[in-house]
Tab-separated table of C-alpha atoms in Angstrom:
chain	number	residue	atom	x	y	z
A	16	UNK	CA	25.729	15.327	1.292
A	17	UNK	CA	24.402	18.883	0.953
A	18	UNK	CA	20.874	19.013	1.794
A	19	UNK	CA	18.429	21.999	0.989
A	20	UNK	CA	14.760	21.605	2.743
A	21	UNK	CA	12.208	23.550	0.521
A	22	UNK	CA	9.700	24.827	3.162
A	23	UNK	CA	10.444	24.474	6.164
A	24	UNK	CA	7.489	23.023	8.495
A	25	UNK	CA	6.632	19.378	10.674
A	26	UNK	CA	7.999	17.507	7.650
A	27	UNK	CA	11.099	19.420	6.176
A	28	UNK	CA	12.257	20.308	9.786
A	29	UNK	CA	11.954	16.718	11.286
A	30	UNK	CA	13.918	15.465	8.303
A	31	UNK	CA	16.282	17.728	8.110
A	32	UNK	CA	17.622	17.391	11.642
A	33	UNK	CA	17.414	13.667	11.061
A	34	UNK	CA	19.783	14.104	8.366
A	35	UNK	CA	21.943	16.236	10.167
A	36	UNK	CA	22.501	14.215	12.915
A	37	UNK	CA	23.244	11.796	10.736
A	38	UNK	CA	26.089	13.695	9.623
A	39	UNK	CA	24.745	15.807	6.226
A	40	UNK	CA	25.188	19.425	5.504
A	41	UNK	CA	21.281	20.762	6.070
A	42	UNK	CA	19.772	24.244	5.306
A	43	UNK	CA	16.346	25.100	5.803
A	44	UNK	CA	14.569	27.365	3.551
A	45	UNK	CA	11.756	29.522	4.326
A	46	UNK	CA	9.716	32.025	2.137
A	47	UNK	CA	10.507	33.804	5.228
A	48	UNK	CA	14.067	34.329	5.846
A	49	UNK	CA	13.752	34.487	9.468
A	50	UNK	CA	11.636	31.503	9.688
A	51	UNK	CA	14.122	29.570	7.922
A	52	UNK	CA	17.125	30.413	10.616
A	53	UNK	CA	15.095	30.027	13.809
A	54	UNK	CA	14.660	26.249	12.244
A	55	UNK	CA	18.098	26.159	11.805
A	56	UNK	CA	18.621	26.990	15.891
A	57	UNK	CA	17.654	22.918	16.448
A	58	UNK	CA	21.503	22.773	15.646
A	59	UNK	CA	23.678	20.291	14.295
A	60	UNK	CA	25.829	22.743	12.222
A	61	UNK	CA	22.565	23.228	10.636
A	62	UNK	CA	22.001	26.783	8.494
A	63	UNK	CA	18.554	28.964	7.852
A	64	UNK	CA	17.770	31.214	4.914
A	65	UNK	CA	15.251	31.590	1.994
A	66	UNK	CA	14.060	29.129	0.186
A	67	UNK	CA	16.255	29.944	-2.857
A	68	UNK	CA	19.569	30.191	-0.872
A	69	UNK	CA	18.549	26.785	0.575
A	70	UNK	CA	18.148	25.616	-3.132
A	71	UNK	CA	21.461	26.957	-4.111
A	72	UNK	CA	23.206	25.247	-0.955
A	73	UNK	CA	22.060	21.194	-1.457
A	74	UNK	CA	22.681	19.125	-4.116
A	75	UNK	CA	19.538	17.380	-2.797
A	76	UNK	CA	16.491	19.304	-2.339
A	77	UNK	CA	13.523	18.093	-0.237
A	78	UNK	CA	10.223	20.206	-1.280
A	79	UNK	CA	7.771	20.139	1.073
A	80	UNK	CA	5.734	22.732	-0.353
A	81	UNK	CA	2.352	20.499	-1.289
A	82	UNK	CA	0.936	21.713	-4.425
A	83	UNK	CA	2.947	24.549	-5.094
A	84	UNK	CA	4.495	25.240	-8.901
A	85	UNK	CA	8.311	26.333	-8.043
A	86	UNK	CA	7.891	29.080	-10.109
A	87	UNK	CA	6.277	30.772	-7.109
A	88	UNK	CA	8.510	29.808	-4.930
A	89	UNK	CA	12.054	30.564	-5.824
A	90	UNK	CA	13.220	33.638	-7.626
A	91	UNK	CA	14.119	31.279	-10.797
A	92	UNK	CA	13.557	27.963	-11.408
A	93	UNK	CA	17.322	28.024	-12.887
A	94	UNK	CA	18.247	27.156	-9.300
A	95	UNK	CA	17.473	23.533	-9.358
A	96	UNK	CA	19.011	23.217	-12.550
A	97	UNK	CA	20.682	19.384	-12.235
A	98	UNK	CA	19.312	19.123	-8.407
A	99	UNK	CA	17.851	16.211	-7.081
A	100	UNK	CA	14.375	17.111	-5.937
A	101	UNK	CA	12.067	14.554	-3.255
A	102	UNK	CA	8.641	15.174	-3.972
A	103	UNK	CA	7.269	14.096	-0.315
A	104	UNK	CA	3.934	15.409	-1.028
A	105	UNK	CA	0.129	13.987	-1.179
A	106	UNK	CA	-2.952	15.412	-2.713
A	107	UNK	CA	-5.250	16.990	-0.575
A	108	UNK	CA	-7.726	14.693	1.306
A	109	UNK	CA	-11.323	15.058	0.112
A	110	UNK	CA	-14.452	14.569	2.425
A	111	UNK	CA	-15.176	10.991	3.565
A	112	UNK	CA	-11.264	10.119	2.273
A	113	UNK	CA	-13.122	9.816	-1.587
A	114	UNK	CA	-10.012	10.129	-3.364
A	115	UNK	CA	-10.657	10.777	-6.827
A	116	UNK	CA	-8.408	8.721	-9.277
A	117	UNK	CA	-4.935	9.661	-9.957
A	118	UNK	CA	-4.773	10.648	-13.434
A	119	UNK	CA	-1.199	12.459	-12.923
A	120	UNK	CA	0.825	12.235	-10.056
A	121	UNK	CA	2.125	15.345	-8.135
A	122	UNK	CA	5.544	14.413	-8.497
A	123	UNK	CA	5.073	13.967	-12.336
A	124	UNK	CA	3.453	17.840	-12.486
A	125	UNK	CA	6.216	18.962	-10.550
A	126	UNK	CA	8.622	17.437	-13.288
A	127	UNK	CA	7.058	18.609	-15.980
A	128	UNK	CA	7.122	21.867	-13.843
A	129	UNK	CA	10.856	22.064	-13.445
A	130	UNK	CA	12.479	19.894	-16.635
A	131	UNK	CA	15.528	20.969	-15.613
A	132	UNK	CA	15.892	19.318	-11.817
A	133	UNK	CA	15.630	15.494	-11.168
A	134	UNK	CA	12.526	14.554	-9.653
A	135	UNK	CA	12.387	11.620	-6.952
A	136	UNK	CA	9.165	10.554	-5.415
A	137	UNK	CA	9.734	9.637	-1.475
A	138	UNK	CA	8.940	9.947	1.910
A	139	UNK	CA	4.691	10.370	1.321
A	140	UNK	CA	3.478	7.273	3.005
A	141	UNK	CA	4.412	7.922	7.013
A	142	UNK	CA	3.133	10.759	9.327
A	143	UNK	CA	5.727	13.169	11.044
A	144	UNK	CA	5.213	11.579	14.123
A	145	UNK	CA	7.192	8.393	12.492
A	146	UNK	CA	9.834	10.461	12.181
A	147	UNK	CA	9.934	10.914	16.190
A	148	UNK	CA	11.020	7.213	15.887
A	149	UNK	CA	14.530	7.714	13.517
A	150	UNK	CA	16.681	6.462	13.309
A	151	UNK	CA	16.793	4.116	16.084
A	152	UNK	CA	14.511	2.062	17.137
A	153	UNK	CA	12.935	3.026	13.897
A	154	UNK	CA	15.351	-0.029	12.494
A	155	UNK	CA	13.926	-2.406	14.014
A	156	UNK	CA	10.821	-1.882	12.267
A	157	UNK	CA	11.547	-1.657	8.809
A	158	UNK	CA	9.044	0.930	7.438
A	159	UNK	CA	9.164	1.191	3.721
A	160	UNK	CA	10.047	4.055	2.153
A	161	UNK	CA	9.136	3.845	-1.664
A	162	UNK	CA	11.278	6.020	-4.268
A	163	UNK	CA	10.416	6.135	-8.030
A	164	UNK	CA	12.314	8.404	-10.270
A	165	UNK	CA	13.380	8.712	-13.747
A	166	UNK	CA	17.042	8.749	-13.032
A	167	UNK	CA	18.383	5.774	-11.398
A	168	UNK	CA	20.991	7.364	-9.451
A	169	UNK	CA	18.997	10.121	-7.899
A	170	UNK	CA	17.206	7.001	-7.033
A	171	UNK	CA	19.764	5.325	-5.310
A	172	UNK	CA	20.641	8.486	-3.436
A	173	UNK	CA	17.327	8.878	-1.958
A	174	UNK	CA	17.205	5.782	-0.872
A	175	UNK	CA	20.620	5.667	0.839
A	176	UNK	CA	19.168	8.834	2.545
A	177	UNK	CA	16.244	6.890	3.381
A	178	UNK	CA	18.506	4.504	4.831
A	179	UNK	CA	20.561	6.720	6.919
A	180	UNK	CA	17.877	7.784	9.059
A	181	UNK	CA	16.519	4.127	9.419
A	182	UNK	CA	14.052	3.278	6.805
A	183	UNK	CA	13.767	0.631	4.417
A	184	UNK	CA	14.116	2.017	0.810
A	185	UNK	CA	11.984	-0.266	-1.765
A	186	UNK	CA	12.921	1.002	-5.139
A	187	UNK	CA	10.138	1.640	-7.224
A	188	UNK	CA	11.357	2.542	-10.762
A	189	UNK	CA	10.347	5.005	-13.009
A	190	UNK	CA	8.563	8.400	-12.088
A	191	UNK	CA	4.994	7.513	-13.736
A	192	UNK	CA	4.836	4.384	-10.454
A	193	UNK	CA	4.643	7.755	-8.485
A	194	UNK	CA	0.769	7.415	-9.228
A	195	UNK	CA	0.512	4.351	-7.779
A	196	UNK	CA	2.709	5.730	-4.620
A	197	UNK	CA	0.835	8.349	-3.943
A	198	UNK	CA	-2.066	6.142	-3.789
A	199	UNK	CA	-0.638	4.454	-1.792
A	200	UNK	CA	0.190	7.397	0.309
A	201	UNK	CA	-3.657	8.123	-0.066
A	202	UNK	CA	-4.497	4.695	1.495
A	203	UNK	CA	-2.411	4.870	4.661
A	204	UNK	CA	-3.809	8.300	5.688
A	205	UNK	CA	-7.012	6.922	5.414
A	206	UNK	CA	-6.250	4.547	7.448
A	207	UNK	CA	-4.562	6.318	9.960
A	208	UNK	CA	-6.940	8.767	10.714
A	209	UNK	CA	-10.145	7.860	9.827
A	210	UNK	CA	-9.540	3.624	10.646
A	211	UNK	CA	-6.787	2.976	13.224
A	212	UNK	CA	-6.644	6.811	14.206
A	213	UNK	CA	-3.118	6.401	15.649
A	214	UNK	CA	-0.306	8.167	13.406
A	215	UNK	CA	2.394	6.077	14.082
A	216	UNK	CA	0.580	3.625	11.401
A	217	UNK	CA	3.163	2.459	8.656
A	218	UNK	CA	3.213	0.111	5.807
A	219	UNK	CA	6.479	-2.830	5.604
A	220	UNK	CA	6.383	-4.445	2.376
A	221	UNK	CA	8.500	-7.687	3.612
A	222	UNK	CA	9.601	-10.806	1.165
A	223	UNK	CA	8.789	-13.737	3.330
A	224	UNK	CA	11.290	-16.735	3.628
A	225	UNK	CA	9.575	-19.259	1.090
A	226	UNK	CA	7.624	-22.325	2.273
A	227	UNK	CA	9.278	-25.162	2.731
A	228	UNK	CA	7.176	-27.021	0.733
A	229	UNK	CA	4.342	-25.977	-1.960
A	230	UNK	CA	1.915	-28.512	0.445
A	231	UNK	CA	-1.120	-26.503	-0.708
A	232	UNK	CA	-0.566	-27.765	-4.695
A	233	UNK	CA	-0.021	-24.114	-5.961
A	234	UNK	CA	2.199	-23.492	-8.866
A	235	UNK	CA	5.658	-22.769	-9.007
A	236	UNK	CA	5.396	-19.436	-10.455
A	237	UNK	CA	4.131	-16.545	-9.178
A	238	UNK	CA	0.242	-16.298	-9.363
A	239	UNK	CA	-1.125	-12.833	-7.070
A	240	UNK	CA	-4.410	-12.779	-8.801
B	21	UNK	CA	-18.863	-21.521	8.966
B	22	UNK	CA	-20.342	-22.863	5.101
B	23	UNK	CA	-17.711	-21.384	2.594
B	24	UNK	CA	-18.378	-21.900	-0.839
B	25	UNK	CA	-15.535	-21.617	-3.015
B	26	UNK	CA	-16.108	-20.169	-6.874
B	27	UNK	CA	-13.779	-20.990	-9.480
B	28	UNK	CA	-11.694	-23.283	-7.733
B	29	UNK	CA	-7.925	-22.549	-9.574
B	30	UNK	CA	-5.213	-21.641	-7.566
B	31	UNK	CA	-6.631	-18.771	-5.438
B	32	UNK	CA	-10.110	-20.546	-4.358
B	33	UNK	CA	-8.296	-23.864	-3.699
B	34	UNK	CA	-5.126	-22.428	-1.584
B	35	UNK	CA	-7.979	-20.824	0.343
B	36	UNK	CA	-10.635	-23.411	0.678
B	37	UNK	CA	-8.242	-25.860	1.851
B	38	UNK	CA	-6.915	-23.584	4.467
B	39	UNK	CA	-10.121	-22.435	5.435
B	40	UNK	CA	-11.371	-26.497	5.797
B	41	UNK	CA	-8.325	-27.204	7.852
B	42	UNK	CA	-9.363	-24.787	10.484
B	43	UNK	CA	-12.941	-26.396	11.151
B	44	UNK	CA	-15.002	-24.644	7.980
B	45	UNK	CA	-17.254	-26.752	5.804
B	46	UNK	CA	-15.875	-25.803	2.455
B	47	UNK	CA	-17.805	-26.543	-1.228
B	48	UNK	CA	-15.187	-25.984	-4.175
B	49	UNK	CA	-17.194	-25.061	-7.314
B	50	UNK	CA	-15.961	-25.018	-10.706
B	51	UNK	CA	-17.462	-24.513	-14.450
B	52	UNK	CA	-17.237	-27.967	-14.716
B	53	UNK	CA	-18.469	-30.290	-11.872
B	54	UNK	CA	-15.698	-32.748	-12.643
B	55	UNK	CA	-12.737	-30.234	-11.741
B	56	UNK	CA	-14.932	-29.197	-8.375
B	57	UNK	CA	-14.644	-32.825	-7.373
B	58	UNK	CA	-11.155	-33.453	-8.171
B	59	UNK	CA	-10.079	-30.025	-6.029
B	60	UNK	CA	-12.495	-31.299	-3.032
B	61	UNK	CA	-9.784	-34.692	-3.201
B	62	UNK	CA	-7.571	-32.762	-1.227
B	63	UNK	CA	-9.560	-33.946	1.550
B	64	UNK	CA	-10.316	-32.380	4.901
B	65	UNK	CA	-13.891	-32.982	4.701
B	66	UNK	CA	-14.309	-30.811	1.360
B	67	UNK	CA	-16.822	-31.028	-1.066
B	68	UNK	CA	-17.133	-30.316	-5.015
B	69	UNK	CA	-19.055	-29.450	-7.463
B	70	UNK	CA	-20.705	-27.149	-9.821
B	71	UNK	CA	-20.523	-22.966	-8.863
B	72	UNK	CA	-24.281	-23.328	-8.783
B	73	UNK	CA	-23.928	-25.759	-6.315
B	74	UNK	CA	-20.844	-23.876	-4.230
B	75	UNK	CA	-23.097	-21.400	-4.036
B	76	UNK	CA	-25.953	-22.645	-2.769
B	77	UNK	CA	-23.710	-24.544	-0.006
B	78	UNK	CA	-22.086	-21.574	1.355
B	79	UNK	CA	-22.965	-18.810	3.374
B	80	UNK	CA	-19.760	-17.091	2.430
B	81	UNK	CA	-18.736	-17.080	-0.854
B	82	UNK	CA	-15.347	-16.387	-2.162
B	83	UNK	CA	-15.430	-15.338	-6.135
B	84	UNK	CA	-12.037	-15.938	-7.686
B	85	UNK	CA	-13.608	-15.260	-11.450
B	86	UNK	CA	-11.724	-12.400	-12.608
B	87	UNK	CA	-14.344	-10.203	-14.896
B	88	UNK	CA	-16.706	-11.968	-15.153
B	89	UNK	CA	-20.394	-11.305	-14.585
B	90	UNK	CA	-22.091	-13.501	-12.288
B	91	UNK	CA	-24.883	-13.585	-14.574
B	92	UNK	CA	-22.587	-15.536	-16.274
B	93	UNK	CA	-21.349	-17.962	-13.962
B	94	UNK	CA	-24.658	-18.854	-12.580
B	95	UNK	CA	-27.390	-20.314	-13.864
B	96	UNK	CA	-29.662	-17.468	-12.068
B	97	UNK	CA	-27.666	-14.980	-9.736
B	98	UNK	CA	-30.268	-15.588	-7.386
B	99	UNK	CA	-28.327	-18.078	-5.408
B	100	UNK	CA	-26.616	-14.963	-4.672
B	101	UNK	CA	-29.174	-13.688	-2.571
B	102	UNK	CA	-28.529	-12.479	0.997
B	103	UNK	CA	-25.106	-14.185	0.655
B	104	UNK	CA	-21.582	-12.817	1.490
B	105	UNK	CA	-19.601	-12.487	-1.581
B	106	UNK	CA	-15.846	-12.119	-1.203
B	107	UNK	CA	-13.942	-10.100	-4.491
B	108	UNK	CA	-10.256	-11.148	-4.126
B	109	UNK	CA	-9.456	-10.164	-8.020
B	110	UNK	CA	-7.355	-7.485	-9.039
B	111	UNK	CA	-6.942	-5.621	-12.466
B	112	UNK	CA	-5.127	-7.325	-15.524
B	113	UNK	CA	-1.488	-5.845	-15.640
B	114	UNK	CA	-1.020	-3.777	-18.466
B	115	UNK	CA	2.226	-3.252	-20.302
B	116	UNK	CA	4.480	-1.890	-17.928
B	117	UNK	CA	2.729	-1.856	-15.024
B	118	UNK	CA	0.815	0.548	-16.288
B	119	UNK	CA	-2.075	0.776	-14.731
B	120	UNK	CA	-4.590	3.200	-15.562
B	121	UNK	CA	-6.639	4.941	-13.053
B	122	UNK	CA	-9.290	3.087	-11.110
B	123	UNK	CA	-12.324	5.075	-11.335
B	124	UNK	CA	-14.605	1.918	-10.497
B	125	UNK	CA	-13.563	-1.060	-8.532
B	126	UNK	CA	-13.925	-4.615	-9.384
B	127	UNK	CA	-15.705	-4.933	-6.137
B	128	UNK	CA	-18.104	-2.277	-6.366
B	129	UNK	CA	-18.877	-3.410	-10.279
B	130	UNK	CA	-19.364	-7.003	-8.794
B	131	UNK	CA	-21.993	-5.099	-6.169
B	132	UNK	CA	-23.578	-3.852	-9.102
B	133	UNK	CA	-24.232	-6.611	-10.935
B	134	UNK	CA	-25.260	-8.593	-7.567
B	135	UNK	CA	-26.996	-6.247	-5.510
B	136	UNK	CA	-28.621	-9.207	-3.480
B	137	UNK	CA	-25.461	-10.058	-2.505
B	138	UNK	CA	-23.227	-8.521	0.139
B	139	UNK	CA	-20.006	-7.849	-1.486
B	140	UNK	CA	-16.655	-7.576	0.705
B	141	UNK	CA	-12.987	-6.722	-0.771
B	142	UNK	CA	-10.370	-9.018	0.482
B	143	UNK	CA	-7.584	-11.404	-0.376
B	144	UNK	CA	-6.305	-9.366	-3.024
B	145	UNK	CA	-2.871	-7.845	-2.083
B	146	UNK	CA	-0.979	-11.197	-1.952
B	147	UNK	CA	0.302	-14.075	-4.115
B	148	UNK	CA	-1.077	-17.576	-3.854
B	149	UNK	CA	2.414	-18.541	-2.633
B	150	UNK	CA	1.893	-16.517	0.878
B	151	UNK	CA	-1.051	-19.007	1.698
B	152	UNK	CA	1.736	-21.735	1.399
B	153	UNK	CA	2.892	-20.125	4.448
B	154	UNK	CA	-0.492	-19.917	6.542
B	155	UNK	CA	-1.575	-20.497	9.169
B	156	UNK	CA	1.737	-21.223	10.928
B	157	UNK	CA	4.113	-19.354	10.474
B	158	UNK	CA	2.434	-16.457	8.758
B	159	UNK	CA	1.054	-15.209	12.108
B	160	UNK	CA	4.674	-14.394	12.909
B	161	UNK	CA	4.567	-11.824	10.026
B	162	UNK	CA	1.259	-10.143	10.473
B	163	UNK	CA	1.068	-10.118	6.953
B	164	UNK	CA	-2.517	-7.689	6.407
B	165	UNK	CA	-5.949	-8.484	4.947
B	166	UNK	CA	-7.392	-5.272	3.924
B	167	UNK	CA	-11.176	-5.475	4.093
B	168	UNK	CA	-13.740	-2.762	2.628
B	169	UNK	CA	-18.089	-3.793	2.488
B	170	UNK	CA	-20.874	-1.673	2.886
B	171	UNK	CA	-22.053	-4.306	5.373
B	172	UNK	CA	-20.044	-3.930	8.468
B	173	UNK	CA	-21.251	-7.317	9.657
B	174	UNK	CA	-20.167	-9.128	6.862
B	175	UNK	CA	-17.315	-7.415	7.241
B	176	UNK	CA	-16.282	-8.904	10.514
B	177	UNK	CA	-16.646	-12.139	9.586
B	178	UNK	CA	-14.488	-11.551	6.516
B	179	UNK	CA	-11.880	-10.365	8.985
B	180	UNK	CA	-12.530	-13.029	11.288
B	181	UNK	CA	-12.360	-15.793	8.434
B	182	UNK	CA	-8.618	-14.035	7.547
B	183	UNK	CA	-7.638	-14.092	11.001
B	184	UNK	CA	-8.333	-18.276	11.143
B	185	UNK	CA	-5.776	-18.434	8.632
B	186	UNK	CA	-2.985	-16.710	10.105
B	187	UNK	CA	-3.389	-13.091	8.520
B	188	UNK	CA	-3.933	-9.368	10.094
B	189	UNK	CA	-7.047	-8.235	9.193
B	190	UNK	CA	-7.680	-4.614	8.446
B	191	UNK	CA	-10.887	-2.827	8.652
B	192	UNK	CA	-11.047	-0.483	5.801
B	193	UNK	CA	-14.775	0.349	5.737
B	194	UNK	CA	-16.849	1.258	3.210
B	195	UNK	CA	-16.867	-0.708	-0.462
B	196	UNK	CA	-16.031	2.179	-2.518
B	197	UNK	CA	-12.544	2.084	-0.569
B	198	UNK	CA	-11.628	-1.207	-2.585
B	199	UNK	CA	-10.627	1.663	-4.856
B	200	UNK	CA	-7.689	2.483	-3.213
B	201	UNK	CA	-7.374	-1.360	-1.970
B	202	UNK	CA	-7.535	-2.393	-5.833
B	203	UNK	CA	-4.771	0.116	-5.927
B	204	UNK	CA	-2.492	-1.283	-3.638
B	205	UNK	CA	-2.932	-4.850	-5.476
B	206	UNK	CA	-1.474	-3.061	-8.153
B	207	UNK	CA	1.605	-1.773	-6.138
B	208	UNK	CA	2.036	-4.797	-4.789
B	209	UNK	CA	2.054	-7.096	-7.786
B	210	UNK	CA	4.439	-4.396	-9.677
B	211	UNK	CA	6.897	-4.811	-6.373
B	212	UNK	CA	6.611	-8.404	-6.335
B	213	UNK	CA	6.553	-9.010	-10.102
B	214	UNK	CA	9.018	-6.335	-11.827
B	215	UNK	CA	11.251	-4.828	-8.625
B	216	UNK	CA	11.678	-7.496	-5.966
B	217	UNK	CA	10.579	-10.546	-7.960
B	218	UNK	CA	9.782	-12.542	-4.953
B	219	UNK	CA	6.129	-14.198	-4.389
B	220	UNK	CA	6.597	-13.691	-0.528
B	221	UNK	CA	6.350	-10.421	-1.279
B	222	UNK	CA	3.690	-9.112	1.051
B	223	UNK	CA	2.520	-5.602	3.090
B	224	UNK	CA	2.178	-5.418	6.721
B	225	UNK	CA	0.215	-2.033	8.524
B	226	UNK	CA	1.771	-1.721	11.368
B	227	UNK	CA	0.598	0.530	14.228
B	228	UNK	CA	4.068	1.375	16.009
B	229	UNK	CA	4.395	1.993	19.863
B	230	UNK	CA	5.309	5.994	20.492
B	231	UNK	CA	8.178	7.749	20.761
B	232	UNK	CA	8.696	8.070	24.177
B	233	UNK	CA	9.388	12.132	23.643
B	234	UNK	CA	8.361	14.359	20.700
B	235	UNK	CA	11.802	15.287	19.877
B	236	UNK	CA	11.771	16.633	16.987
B	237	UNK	CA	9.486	19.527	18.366
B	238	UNK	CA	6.533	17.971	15.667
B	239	UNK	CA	3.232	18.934	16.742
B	240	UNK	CA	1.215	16.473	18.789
B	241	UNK	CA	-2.080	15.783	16.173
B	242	UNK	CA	-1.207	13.755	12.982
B	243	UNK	CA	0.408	15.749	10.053
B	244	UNK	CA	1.255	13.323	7.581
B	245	UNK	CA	2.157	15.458	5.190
């Protein structure tokens, strides 16, 4: 697939060379031209530019710019007209990690922002450094990548990107569950920073193989309280 | 350690009989004293009987009464006093998963209403099913607890009493943090519930060995994003 990183820093640039080796057409945009191609010299038939050129190139966009509207960062927002967008982004972490509540989620502002591109929330809930770890041995642990969009097969692309580079996609619906993503996104930086200060600190949602028997008397349906 | 179990329906009596099969004297209390008996039959030394009485039993406490004031429950939330008080309850689930913002935790209301109690968040991010499953073999999963009390001594033992029974405990500090812990019962149940509909659906922080080089050329201190 075409691939267009939106900012290219730690995040854009580790996953677009992931995605390159893995085969994918990448350009990395820059608001600086030149920043953009000396990304693009980590090889891999990679290619450098602005961020608009970048935006023209993929059919899947990765914006890494956190809090940003795209009206300030490409020439016209008519460029992402029918792209998918990833909204890898988290809010900005307040003193003692005292997140306020997430009334609207980033990657819901950035739809309403740009009506005309597909937005996809993804990739918000691991450090770079995880990244080091793709795609192998990263298999081995199956670190969740959650992806909630409004269209279901910008979905389904994300997460077979997520899969190429050795995640484990957990779809996540519509684009509103974004809030409770980027939460969750919230939580683990808290956690790895200020509790288990180690950044290679991931979250695996797993389904268990069932009990063999309900010996504890509990219902048959489902009861998380 | 004296557990006393409140509201003894699926949650409190998966728990208590875990927790009494690994040495603990457990009390199950109920609204009515003859339910508190018949969920002690389950043997292994338990006990039954009125909350008042679970209360005044245990040391611990685990409060599976969803909403409801102590003041309430109790004849006098006095028996309260000094006592560890474990919140495992989440949020009702609103119409599509929903869920509003969480601008006030269950946990720290329950602290509110029993400030002579010490009030720790646990328990909270997995179905009753997953307790079919401790403690052998859920140590093989390191399925996590995450904990959050102002009282980092009642903390540990919280921990240490989720550890007995097969699970990861994870320090998450502070009470006001059962915000974002409250929040991740939400995610959870929505995964488990609407998207994966499996009960064994649990989360796992893992804290994965390094990559052996940084190469990617990411920066060396954490920069999730």
């Amino acid at each position: 697939m075409k691939i267009g990183i939106i900012g290219s820093g730690n995040m854009g640039r580790s996953l677009g060379i992931l995605w390159a080796e893995q085969g994918h057409d990448v350009f990395f945009g820059a608001r600086d031209l030149e920043k953009g191609k000396a990304v693009a010299e980590a090889g891999h038939g990679t290619k450098g530019g602005t961020n608009d050129e970048a935006a023209i190139f993929g059919d899947i966009l990765l914006y890494t710019v956190r809090g940003v509207n795209p009206a300030e960062v490409f020439s016209s927002t008519e460029v992402l007209s029918g792209k998918i967008l990833i909204d890898c982004n988290n809010f900005d972490i307040p003193e003692g990690f005292a997140f306020p509540p997430i009334v609207q989620s980033l990657a819901e502002k950035l739809a309403a922002e740009v009506p005309n591109a597909l937005v996809v929330k993804a990739f918000n809930t691991m450090a770079q450094e995880v990244f080091e770890l793709a795609p192998t041995p990263l298999k081995d642990y199956e670190v969740s990548v959650f992806v909630a969009g409004d269209d279901s097969q910008a979905r389904q692309v994300v997460m077979s990107l997520a899969k190429d580079i050795g995640f484990a996609p957990v779809d996540c619906g519509a684009l509103r569950n974004a809030r409770m993503i980027e939460g969750v996104g919230d939580f683990i930086r808290f956690l790895l920073i200020s509790q288990l200060q180690n950044p290679y600190t991931t979250i695996s949602v797993n389904t268990l193989p069932p009990a063999q028997q309900q010996r504890l008397g509990g219902r048959q349906t489902s009861n998380l309280h």
